[in-house]
Amino acid sequence: MSKVKYVFVTGGVTSSLGKGIISASLAKLLQARGFSVTIQKLDPYINVDPGTLNPYEHGECYVTLDGAETDLDLGHYERFLNIPTSQANNVTTGKIYQSVINKERRGDYLGKTVQVIPHITDEIKRRIKCVSLGNKYDIVITEIGGTVGDIESLPYIESVRQLKWEMADEDCLVIHLTLVPYLAASGELKTKPTQHSVKVLLENGIQPDVLVLRTEHSLNDELRRKVALFCNVHESSVIESIDVSTIYEVPVKMLEEKLDVVVLKKLKLQTNGAPELKKWKEFLSRLKNPRCSVNIGLVGKYVELADAYKSIAESFIHAGAENECHVNLEYIHSEELNDENHLEKLASLDGIVVAPGFGSRGIEGKVTAVRYARENNIPFFGICLGMQCAVIEFARNVLGLQGAHSTEMNQKTKHPVIDLMEEQKRIIDKGGTMRLGGYKCIIRENTLSYEAYKTTETVERHRHRYEFNNKYLNEYNSAGMIPAGLNPESGLVEIIEIPSHKWFVGVQFHPEYSSTVVSPHPLFVAFVKACCSKTKTVKKKK
Ligand code: GLN
């Protein structure tokens, strides 16, 4: 069996240059050439995982099928590669230290002083190699979070240096992503920040093999030569990454720049012809040539930071392209939505999504949005907390259960229509203790969900502690809100629908985590389709 090859992606100059997208784009091109590839993210923060982080801190928390709460870059990896990632694909400093300290307590290092080098670096190297256990992949791309020079990144950079030293030249390479800023006053692109950033890497013992330069303007040959000479790389290894209108264009740009060819040559891997990107290009063409456009409102409380709803926004791009429809996603702050102003904020929408979330801030605005959608036959899609809000709204305004609520928001409510799951009641720790990852859902025939999925069984990813309270199921059923999906083992309600409504679906799971470019999520596709054909029949509220 052939050896696994390792590609490390580091970043310099500033954060947010898009290491995740470059890694995913390279992986896409290699996959499209027939290699099996995965991508791993190493995050230098001390949290064990981002599950307990506020989305304002770090954007969305992504969830893998095997139940890991991870960095949102893993979402990009899956959306690009169309293969699931797992626990092993996201490693944090918190995880590294946790295992080393656990080993120390067990006595595994008995007699030794436990140190950053070699113990922490050994654990980092072990985690890097862990992803490809069983030789599942030809190539593992490991993205190092943060920027070179950061104190907290040092053990990671040192581990990469050691791996480079241990492995044969053709078994691993380092790609360094930097910025070439444009100075408008002098009309020039500047290479000095890149030179400095490479110097920092060199000080840490790493000569990068490939440089990817983020830029707003095209790089000329002279500039490429200058960077190559001063940074000690071949000219063909200086890759331009120019700003593009959609991240999904980046693989095509990287193909034009021959990033895949340079990488394969250095790794001494044979390849013939061009990568197979037919479906990808068809998607791009549909994305860029929509036949119609819809306004969809995303009602949430983290709307100030678009990254907080990254996977939902991307799922709409996939589903929009599938419908040849441009989805204009309007972010609506749930805290600013109330009975007085909701018409002004919601009337122009063709569809409403109520977002996932935690805690009571903004909850009443979400319930208001659900009511408006339900009463006016506006396509509605509730995701996780969004579904729970739909259940609460229905209880209050249709079943007449005054003050109905989730016990997450009001522990003393007389009508706990959403309640803590039984197995959650004894849990005190917050980290990694929700109902996480893939669970089965049996879909009822003759429902909107069945029409979308075209199957009676699916597996969807979860991240919640509260659930539909089955004690109320009969009341809901007879009043016209039905369980369209159930978990076969626990009987938990996974999907609710209102059959008399044009398109009203709430899901306890997170369909947005499993929508990809070549396989858009069926519920997003069906929802956008329903929004496209919305006829405006907005009733005035009495
Ligand atoms: N806060 C709700 C729960 O824990 C919903 C979670 C979510 O929207 N991800 O059940």
Coordinates of C-alpha atoms and ligand atoms in Angstrom, one line a residue:
M1 CA 0.0 0.0 0.0
S2 CA 1.3 3.5 -0.8
K3 CA 2.4 5.9 1.9
V4 CA 0.2 8.7 3.1
K5 CA 1.4 12.1 2.0
Y6 CA 1.1 15.1 4.3
V7 CA 0.4 18.7 3.2
F8 CA 0.6 21.4 5.9
V9 CA -1.0 24.8 5.4
T10 CA 0.2 27.7 7.6
G11 CA -0.8 31.3 7.5
G12 CA 1.1 34.5 7.8
V13 CA 0.6 38.4 8.0
T14 CA -3.0 38.4 9.1
S15 CA -5.7 36.0 10.1
S16 CA -8.9 35.5 8.0
L17 CA -7.0 35.1 4.7
G18 CA -8.9 31.9 4.0
K19 CA -6.6 29.0 4.8
G20 CA -9.6 26.8 5.2
I21 CA -10.9 27.7 1.7
I22 CA -7.4 27.2 0.2
S23 CA -7.0 23.9 1.9
A24 CA -10.5 22.8 0.8
S25 CA -9.9 23.9 -2.8
L26 CA -6.6 22.1 -3.0
A27 CA -8.2 19.0 -1.5
K28 CA -11.0 19.3 -4.1
L29 CA -8.6 19.4 -7.0
L30 CA -6.6 16.4 -5.7
Q31 CA -9.9 14.5 -5.1
A32 CA -11.0 15.4 -8.6
R33 CA -7.8 13.8 -9.8
G34 CA -8.7 10.5 -8.1
F35 CA -6.8 10.8 -4.8
S36 CA -8.5 10.2 -1.6
V37 CA -8.0 13.2 0.6
T38 CA -9.0 14.5 3.9
I39 CA -8.4 17.8 5.7
Q40 CA -7.7 18.3 9.4
K41 CA -7.7 21.6 11.4
L42 CA -5.4 22.2 14.3
D43 CA -6.7 25.0 16.5
P44 CA -4.3 26.6 19.0
Y45 CA -6.8 27.7 21.6
I46 CA -7.1 26.0 25.0
N47 CA -10.8 25.2 24.9
V48 CA -11.2 21.5 24.3
D49 CA -13.6 22.2 21.5
P50 CA -15.6 25.3 20.4
G51 CA -18.9 23.8 21.7
T52 CA -18.9 26.1 24.7
L53 CA -17.8 29.2 22.8
N54 CA -20.3 32.0 22.1
P55 CA -20.8 32.2 18.3
Y56 CA -19.7 35.9 18.5
E57 CA -16.2 34.6 19.5
H58 CA -15.6 32.0 16.9
G59 CA -18.5 31.9 14.5
E60 CA -20.7 28.8 14.1
C61 CA -19.9 25.6 15.9
Y62 CA -20.0 22.8 13.3
V63 CA -21.0 19.3 14.2
T64 CA -19.7 16.1 12.6
L65 CA -21.7 12.9 12.0
D66 CA -19.8 11.2 14.8
G67 CA -20.8 14.0 17.2
A68 CA -17.7 16.3 17.5
E69 CA -18.3 20.0 18.0
T70 CA -15.8 21.6 15.8
D71 CA -14.4 24.6 14.0
L72 CA -16.5 25.9 11.2
D73 CA -13.7 25.2 8.7
L74 CA -14.7 21.6 8.8
G75 CA -18.0 22.6 7.3
H76 CA -16.1 24.0 4.3
Y77 CA -14.1 20.8 4.0
E78 CA -17.3 18.7 3.9
R79 CA -19.1 21.1 1.5
F80 CA -16.1 21.0 -0.9
L81 CA -15.2 17.3 -0.6
N82 CA -18.7 15.8 -0.1
I83 CA -17.2 13.3 2.5
P84 CA -17.8 13.4 6.2
T85 CA -15.1 14.5 8.6
S86 CA -14.9 13.1 12.2
Q87 CA -13.6 13.7 15.7
A88 CA -10.0 13.3 14.5
N89 CA -10.3 16.1 12.0
N90 CA -10.3 18.9 14.5
V91 CA -7.7 19.1 17.3
T92 CA -7.3 21.9 19.8
T93 CA -4.6 22.8 22.3
G94 CA -7.1 21.9 24.9
K95 CA -7.4 18.4 23.6
I96 CA -3.7 17.9 23.3
Y97 CA -3.0 19.1 26.9
Q98 CA -6.0 17.0 28.2
S99 CA -4.5 13.8 26.8
V100 CA -1.0 14.6 27.9
I101 CA -2.2 15.5 31.4
N102 CA -4.3 12.4 31.6
K103 CA -1.3 10.3 30.6
E104 CA 0.8 12.0 33.2
R105 CA -1.9 11.2 35.9
R106 CA -2.0 7.6 34.8
G107 CA 1.7 7.4 35.3
D108 CA 2.6 6.9 31.7
Y109 CA 5.6 9.3 31.9
L110 CA 6.7 8.0 35.3
G111 CA 10.1 9.5 36.3
K112 CA 10.1 12.1 33.5
T113 CA 9.5 15.8 33.5
V114 CA 6.6 16.4 31.1
Q115 CA 7.4 19.2 28.7
V116 CA 6.2 21.0 25.6
I117 CA 9.0 19.4 23.7
P118 CA 8.8 16.4 23.3
H119 CA 5.5 15.5 25.1
I120 CA 3.2 18.1 23.6
T121 CA 4.8 18.0 20.2
D122 CA 4.6 14.2 20.2
E123 CA 0.9 14.3 21.0
I124 CA 0.4 16.8 18.2
K125 CA 2.3 14.6 15.7
R126 CA 0.3 11.6 16.9
R127 CA -3.0 13.4 16.2
I128 CA -1.8 14.5 12.8
K129 CA -1.0 10.9 11.9
C130 CA -4.2 9.6 13.6
V131 CA -6.4 10.9 10.8
S132 CA -5.0 8.5 8.3
L133 CA -4.9 5.4 10.5
G134 CA -5.6 2.3 8.4
N135 CA -4.3 4.2 5.3
K136 CA -7.7 5.5 4.5
Y137 CA -6.3 8.5 2.6
D138 CA -3.6 9.1 0.0
I139 CA -3.1 12.7 1.2
V140 CA -3.9 14.4 4.5
I141 CA -4.0 18.2 4.4
T142 CA -3.5 19.7 7.9
E143 CA -4.4 23.3 8.4
I144 CA -2.6 25.0 11.3
G145 CA -5.0 27.6 12.8
G146 CA -3.7 31.1 13.7
T147 CA -0.8 33.0 12.2
V148 CA 2.9 32.1 12.3
G149 CA 4.6 34.1 15.1
D150 CA 1.7 33.6 17.5
I151 CA 2.9 32.3 20.8
E152 CA 0.2 29.7 20.9
S153 CA 1.0 28.3 17.5
L154 CA 4.6 27.6 18.3
P155 CA 4.2 23.9 19.4
Y156 CA 2.3 23.2 16.1
I157 CA 4.9 24.8 13.9
E158 CA 7.6 22.9 15.8
S159 CA 5.7 19.7 15.3
V160 CA 5.5 20.4 11.5
R161 CA 9.2 21.0 11.5
Q162 CA 9.9 17.7 13.2
L163 CA 7.6 15.8 10.8
K164 CA 9.3 17.4 7.9
W165 CA 12.7 16.4 9.3
E166 CA 11.4 12.8 10.0
M167 CA 9.8 12.2 6.6
A168 CA 11.3 11.9 3.2
D169 CA 11.2 15.1 1.1
E170 CA 8.5 13.8 -1.2
D171 CA 6.2 12.7 1.7
C172 CA 5.3 16.1 3.0
L173 CA 5.2 19.8 2.1
V174 CA 4.3 23.1 3.6
I175 CA 2.1 25.7 1.9
H176 CA 2.3 29.1 3.4
L177 CA -0.6 31.5 2.8
T178 CA 0.1 35.2 3.1
L179 CA -1.2 38.6 2.0
V180 CA 0.2 40.9 -0.6
P181 CA -1.4 44.3 0.3
Y182 CA -2.2 46.9 -2.3
L183 CA -1.2 50.5 -1.4
A184 CA -3.8 52.7 -3.1
A185 CA -1.8 55.9 -2.6
S186 CA 1.2 54.6 -4.6
G187 CA -0.8 52.1 -6.7
E188 CA 1.6 49.3 -5.6
L189 CA 1.4 45.7 -4.4
K190 CA 3.8 45.1 -1.5
T191 CA 5.7 41.9 -0.9
K192 CA 7.5 42.9 2.3
P193 CA 4.9 41.4 4.7
T194 CA 5.2 38.1 2.8
Q195 CA 9.0 38.2 3.1
H196 CA 8.8 38.9 6.8
S197 CA 6.2 36.2 7.3
V198 CA 8.4 33.6 5.6
K199 CA 11.3 34.8 7.7
V200 CA 9.3 33.9 10.8
L201 CA 8.7 30.4 9.5
L202 CA 12.4 30.1 8.7
E203 CA 13.3 31.2 12.2
N204 CA 11.2 28.3 13.3
G205 CA 13.1 26.0 11.1
I206 CA 10.6 25.6 8.2
Q207 CA 11.3 26.5 4.6
P208 CA 7.9 26.6 2.9
D209 CA 7.6 24.8 -0.4
V210 CA 4.7 26.7 -1.9
L211 CA 3.5 30.3 -1.3
V212 CA -0.1 31.2 -1.9
L213 CA -0.5 35.0 -2.0
R214 CA -3.9 36.6 -1.3
T215 CA -4.3 39.7 -3.3
E216 CA -6.9 42.1 -4.6
H217 CA -5.0 42.7 -7.8
S218 CA -3.3 40.4 -10.3
L219 CA 0.3 39.6 -9.6
N220 CA 2.7 40.2 -12.5
D221 CA 5.7 38.0 -13.3
E222 CA 8.2 40.4 -11.8
L223 CA 6.5 40.4 -8.5
R224 CA 6.2 36.6 -8.5
R225 CA 9.9 36.3 -9.3
K226 CA 10.8 38.7 -6.5
V227 CA 8.8 36.7 -4.0
A228 CA 10.3 33.5 -5.3
L229 CA 13.9 34.8 -5.0
F230 CA 13.6 36.4 -1.6
C231 CA 11.5 33.5 -0.1
N232 CA 13.6 30.8 -1.6
V233 CA 10.9 28.9 -3.5
H234 CA 10.6 28.0 -7.2
E235 CA 8.7 30.6 -9.3
S236 CA 6.0 28.0 -10.2
S237 CA 5.4 27.6 -6.5
V238 CA 4.3 31.2 -6.1
I239 CA 0.5 31.0 -6.4
E240 CA -1.9 33.9 -6.8
S241 CA -5.1 33.8 -4.8
I242 CA -7.1 36.7 -6.1
D243 CA -10.4 37.9 -4.5
V244 CA -13.4 36.2 -6.1
S245 CA -17.1 36.6 -5.9
T246 CA -17.8 33.2 -4.3
I247 CA -15.6 30.8 -2.4
Y248 CA -16.7 28.0 -4.8
E249 CA -14.7 29.7 -7.5
V250 CA -11.5 29.2 -5.6
P251 CA -10.8 25.6 -6.8
V252 CA -11.1 26.8 -10.4
K253 CA -8.7 29.7 -9.7
M254 CA -6.3 27.3 -8.0
L255 CA -6.5 25.0 -11.0
E256 CA -5.6 27.9 -13.3
E257 CA -2.6 28.6 -11.0
K258 CA -1.7 24.9 -11.1
L259 CA -1.5 24.6 -7.3
D260 CA -2.5 20.9 -7.6
V261 CA 0.2 20.2 -10.2
V262 CA 2.9 21.9 -8.1
V263 CA 1.8 19.9 -5.0
L264 CA 1.6 16.6 -6.8
K265 CA 5.0 17.1 -8.4
K266 CA 6.6 17.8 -5.0
L267 CA 4.9 14.8 -3.5
K268 CA 6.1 12.7 -6.5
L269 CA 2.5 11.5 -7.2
Q270 CA 1.6 10.6 -10.8
T271 CA -1.5 12.1 -12.4
N272 CA -2.8 12.3 -15.9
G273 CA -5.0 14.9 -17.7
A274 CA -7.2 17.3 -15.9
P275 CA -9.3 17.0 -12.7
E276 CA -12.9 15.8 -13.1
L277 CA -14.8 18.9 -12.1
K278 CA -17.9 18.6 -14.3
K279 CA -20.5 18.7 -11.4
W280 CA -18.6 21.5 -9.7
K281 CA -18.6 23.6 -12.8
E282 CA -22.3 22.9 -13.5
F283 CA -23.0 24.1 -10.0
L284 CA -21.0 27.3 -10.5
S285 CA -22.8 28.0 -13.8
R286 CA -26.2 27.6 -12.1
L287 CA -25.0 29.7 -9.3
K288 CA -24.0 32.5 -11.6
N289 CA -26.9 32.4 -13.9
P290 CA -30.1 32.3 -11.7
R291 CA -33.5 32.5 -13.4
C292 CA -35.2 34.1 -10.4
S293 CA -34.5 35.5 -7.0
V294 CA -36.1 35.2 -3.6
N295 CA -35.8 37.1 -0.3
I296 CA -35.5 34.8 2.6
G297 CA -35.3 36.1 6.2
L298 CA -33.0 34.4 8.6
V299 CA -34.3 35.3 12.1
G300 CA -31.6 34.9 14.7
K301 CA -29.9 36.6 17.6
Y302 CA -26.3 36.4 16.3
V303 CA -26.9 38.1 13.0
E304 CA -24.2 40.8 13.6
L305 CA -21.7 38.1 12.7
A306 CA -22.6 36.3 9.5
D307 CA -20.1 33.5 10.4
A308 CA -22.5 32.5 13.2
Y309 CA -24.8 31.0 10.6
K310 CA -22.2 29.9 8.1
S311 CA -23.6 26.5 7.3
I312 CA -27.1 27.8 6.9
A313 CA -25.9 30.6 4.5
E314 CA -23.9 28.0 2.5
S315 CA -26.8 25.6 2.4
F316 CA -28.9 28.3 0.8
I317 CA -26.2 28.9 -1.9
H318 CA -26.4 25.1 -2.7
A319 CA -30.2 25.0 -2.7
G320 CA -30.4 28.3 -4.6
A321 CA -28.2 26.9 -7.4
E322 CA -30.1 23.7 -7.5
N323 CA -33.3 25.7 -8.1
E324 CA -31.5 28.2 -10.4
C325 CA -32.6 30.8 -8.0
H326 CA -30.6 33.6 -6.3
V327 CA -31.3 33.5 -2.6
N328 CA -31.0 36.9 -1.0
L329 CA -30.6 36.0 2.7
E330 CA -31.7 38.9 4.9
Y331 CA -30.5 38.7 8.4
I332 CA -33.1 39.8 10.9
H333 CA -32.3 40.4 14.5
S334 CA -34.8 38.5 16.7
E335 CA -34.2 40.9 19.6
E336 CA -35.5 43.8 17.4
L337 CA -38.6 42.0 16.2
N338 CA -41.9 42.5 18.0
D339 CA -45.6 42.6 17.4
E340 CA -45.5 46.3 16.5
N341 CA -42.8 46.3 13.9
H342 CA -42.9 42.7 12.4
L343 CA -44.9 43.7 9.3
E344 CA -42.3 46.3 8.3
K345 CA -39.5 43.8 8.8
L346 CA -41.1 40.7 7.4
A347 CA -43.6 41.7 4.7
S348 CA -41.1 41.7 1.8
L349 CA -39.9 38.1 2.5
D350 CA -40.7 35.1 0.4
G351 CA -39.8 32.7 3.2
I352 CA -38.7 32.7 6.8
V353 CA -36.1 30.6 8.6
V354 CA -35.9 30.7 12.3
A355 CA -32.4 29.9 13.4
P356 CA -30.9 27.6 16.0
G357 CA -29.7 29.1 19.3
F358 CA -29.5 28.9 23.0
G359 CA -31.0 30.9 25.9
S360 CA -33.9 33.3 26.1
R361 CA -32.4 36.4 24.5
G362 CA -34.5 37.2 21.4
I363 CA -36.9 34.3 21.8
E364 CA -40.1 36.3 21.6
G365 CA -39.0 37.8 18.3
K366 CA -38.5 34.4 16.9
V367 CA -42.0 33.3 18.1
T368 CA -43.4 36.5 16.4
A369 CA -41.7 35.5 13.2
V370 CA -43.2 32.0 13.3
R371 CA -46.7 33.4 13.9
Y372 CA -46.4 35.7 11.0
A373 CA -45.3 32.9 8.7
R374 CA -48.0 30.5 9.9
E375 CA -50.9 33.0 9.7
N376 CA -49.9 34.3 6.3
N377 CA -49.0 31.1 4.6
I378 CA -45.4 32.2 4.1
P379 CA -43.0 29.2 3.6
F380 CA -41.4 28.6 7.0
F381 CA -38.4 26.5 8.0
G382 CA -37.5 26.2 11.7
I383 CA -34.1 24.7 12.6
C384 CA -33.5 23.2 16.1
L385 CA -34.5 26.2 18.4
G386 CA -36.4 27.4 15.3
M387 CA -38.6 24.2 15.4
Q388 CA -39.0 24.6 19.1
C389 CA -40.2 28.2 18.6
A390 CA -42.8 26.9 16.1
V391 CA -44.0 24.4 18.7
I392 CA -44.3 27.1 21.3
E393 CA -46.1 29.5 19.0
F394 CA -48.6 26.8 18.0
A395 CA -49.3 25.9 21.7
R396 CA -49.9 29.5 22.6
N397 CA -51.9 30.7 19.6
V398 CA -53.6 27.6 18.3
L399 CA -53.9 25.2 21.2
G400 CA -54.7 28.1 23.5
L401 CA -52.0 27.0 26.1
Q402 CA -51.2 30.4 27.5
G403 CA -47.6 31.0 28.6
A404 CA -46.5 27.7 26.9
H405 CA -42.8 27.6 26.7
S406 CA -39.6 25.6 26.6
T407 CA -38.2 24.8 30.1
E408 CA -34.9 26.2 28.8
M409 CA -36.4 29.7 28.9
N410 CA -39.0 29.3 31.7
Q411 CA -38.6 26.4 34.1
K412 CA -41.9 27.1 35.8
T413 CA -44.1 27.3 32.7
K414 CA -47.5 25.6 33.1
H415 CA -47.2 24.1 29.6
P416 CA -43.7 22.8 29.0
V417 CA -44.2 21.9 25.4
I418 CA -40.5 21.7 24.9
D419 CA -38.7 20.0 27.8
L420 CA -35.3 18.7 28.8
M421 CA -34.6 15.2 27.5
E422 CA -34.7 12.6 30.2
E423 CA -31.0 11.7 29.7
Q424 CA -30.0 15.3 30.1
K425 CA -31.6 15.8 33.5
R426 CA -28.6 14.5 35.5
I427 CA -25.9 16.2 33.3
I428 CA -24.1 19.1 34.9
D429 CA -21.0 19.6 32.6
K430 CA -21.6 21.8 29.6
G431 CA -18.9 20.6 27.3
G432 CA -19.7 17.9 24.8
T433 CA -22.8 16.7 26.7
M434 CA -25.6 17.6 24.3
R435 CA -27.4 15.1 22.1
L436 CA -24.7 15.4 19.4
G437 CA -24.1 13.9 15.9
G438 CA -26.1 11.6 13.7
Y439 CA -29.4 10.0 14.7
K440 CA -31.9 8.2 12.6
C441 CA -35.1 9.8 11.6
I442 CA -38.1 7.9 10.1
I443 CA -40.1 10.1 7.8
R444 CA -43.8 9.8 7.4
E445 CA -45.1 9.3 3.9
N446 CA -47.3 12.0 2.3
T447 CA -45.5 14.8 4.0
L448 CA -43.5 17.7 2.7
S449 CA -40.4 16.1 4.2
Y450 CA -41.1 12.8 2.4
E451 CA -41.6 14.7 -0.8
A452 CA -38.2 16.4 -0.3
Y453 CA -36.2 13.4 0.9
K454 CA -38.0 10.8 -1.3
T455 CA -37.2 8.2 1.3
T456 CA -38.6 7.1 4.7
E457 CA -35.3 6.9 6.5
T458 CA -32.5 9.3 7.0
V459 CA -29.7 10.2 9.5
E460 CA -29.3 13.8 10.5
R461 CA -26.9 15.7 12.9
H462 CA -28.0 17.0 16.2
R463 CA -26.9 19.5 18.8
H464 CA -29.5 20.1 21.5
R465 CA -30.6 19.3 25.0
Y466 CA -34.4 20.0 24.8
E467 CA -37.0 18.2 22.8
F468 CA -40.7 18.2 21.8
N469 CA -42.7 17.1 24.9
N470 CA -44.5 14.0 23.7
K471 CA -47.2 14.4 26.4
Y472 CA -48.7 17.0 24.1
L473 CA -48.4 15.0 20.9
N474 CA -52.1 14.1 20.6
E475 CA -53.2 17.7 21.1
Y476 CA -50.9 18.9 18.4
N477 CA -51.9 16.2 16.0
S478 CA -55.6 16.9 16.3
A479 CA -55.0 20.7 15.9
G480 CA -53.0 20.3 12.7
M481 CA -49.3 20.2 13.6
I482 CA -48.0 16.7 12.9
P483 CA -44.8 14.8 13.7
A484 CA -43.5 14.1 10.2
G485 CA -40.3 12.5 11.4
L486 CA -39.5 10.5 14.5
N487 CA -36.4 8.8 16.0
P488 CA -37.2 5.1 15.9
E489 CA -35.3 4.2 19.1
S490 CA -36.4 7.0 21.4
G491 CA -39.6 8.2 19.8
L492 CA -38.3 11.8 19.9
V493 CA -40.0 14.1 17.4
E494 CA -37.5 15.1 14.7
I495 CA -39.7 16.9 12.3
I496 CA -43.0 18.8 12.7
E497 CA -45.2 20.0 9.8
I498 CA -48.5 21.8 9.4
P499 CA -50.1 20.1 6.4
S500 CA -52.7 22.8 5.8
H501 CA -49.9 25.4 5.3
K502 CA -48.1 26.0 2.1
W503 CA -44.7 24.9 3.4
F504 CA -44.2 24.7 7.2
V505 CA -41.4 22.5 8.4
G506 CA -39.5 22.5 11.7
V507 CA -36.6 20.2 12.3
Q508 CA -35.0 19.3 15.6
F509 CA -31.7 18.5 13.8
H510 CA -29.3 20.6 11.8
P511 CA -29.8 19.9 8.0
E512 CA -27.3 22.7 7.3
Y513 CA -24.4 20.6 8.5
S514 CA -24.8 18.0 5.7
S515 CA -25.5 20.2 2.7
T516 CA -22.7 20.1 0.1
V517 CA -22.1 21.5 -3.3
V518 CA -22.8 18.3 -5.2
S519 CA -25.4 17.1 -2.7
P520 CA -27.6 20.0 -1.5
H521 CA -29.8 19.2 1.4
P522 CA -33.3 18.1 0.2
L523 CA -35.1 20.2 2.8
F524 CA -33.3 23.4 1.8
V525 CA -33.9 22.6 -1.8
A526 CA -37.6 22.1 -1.2
F527 CA -37.9 25.2 1.0
V528 CA -36.3 27.4 -1.6
K529 CA -38.6 25.9 -4.3
A530 CA -41.6 26.7 -2.1
C531 CA -40.3 30.3 -1.6
C532 CA -39.9 30.7 -5.4
S533 CA -43.5 30.0 -6.0
K534 CA -44.9 32.1 -3.1
T535 CA -48.0 34.1 -4.0
K536 CA -48.3 37.1 -1.8
T537 CA -51.4 36.8 0.3
V538 CA -50.3 38.7 3.4
K539 CA -53.2 39.1 5.8
K540 CA -53.2 42.1 8.1
K541 CA -53.1 41.1 11.8
K542 CA -56.1 42.3 13.8
Ligands
GLN1 N1 -31.4 25.5 22.9 C1 -32.1 24.4 22.3 C2 -31.7 23.1 22.9 O1 -30.7 22.9 23.5 C3 -31.8 24.4 20.8 C4 -30.4 24.1 20.4 C5 -30.1 24.5 19.0 O2 -30.8 25.3 18.4 N2 -29.0 24.0 18.5 O3 -32.5 22.1 22.7

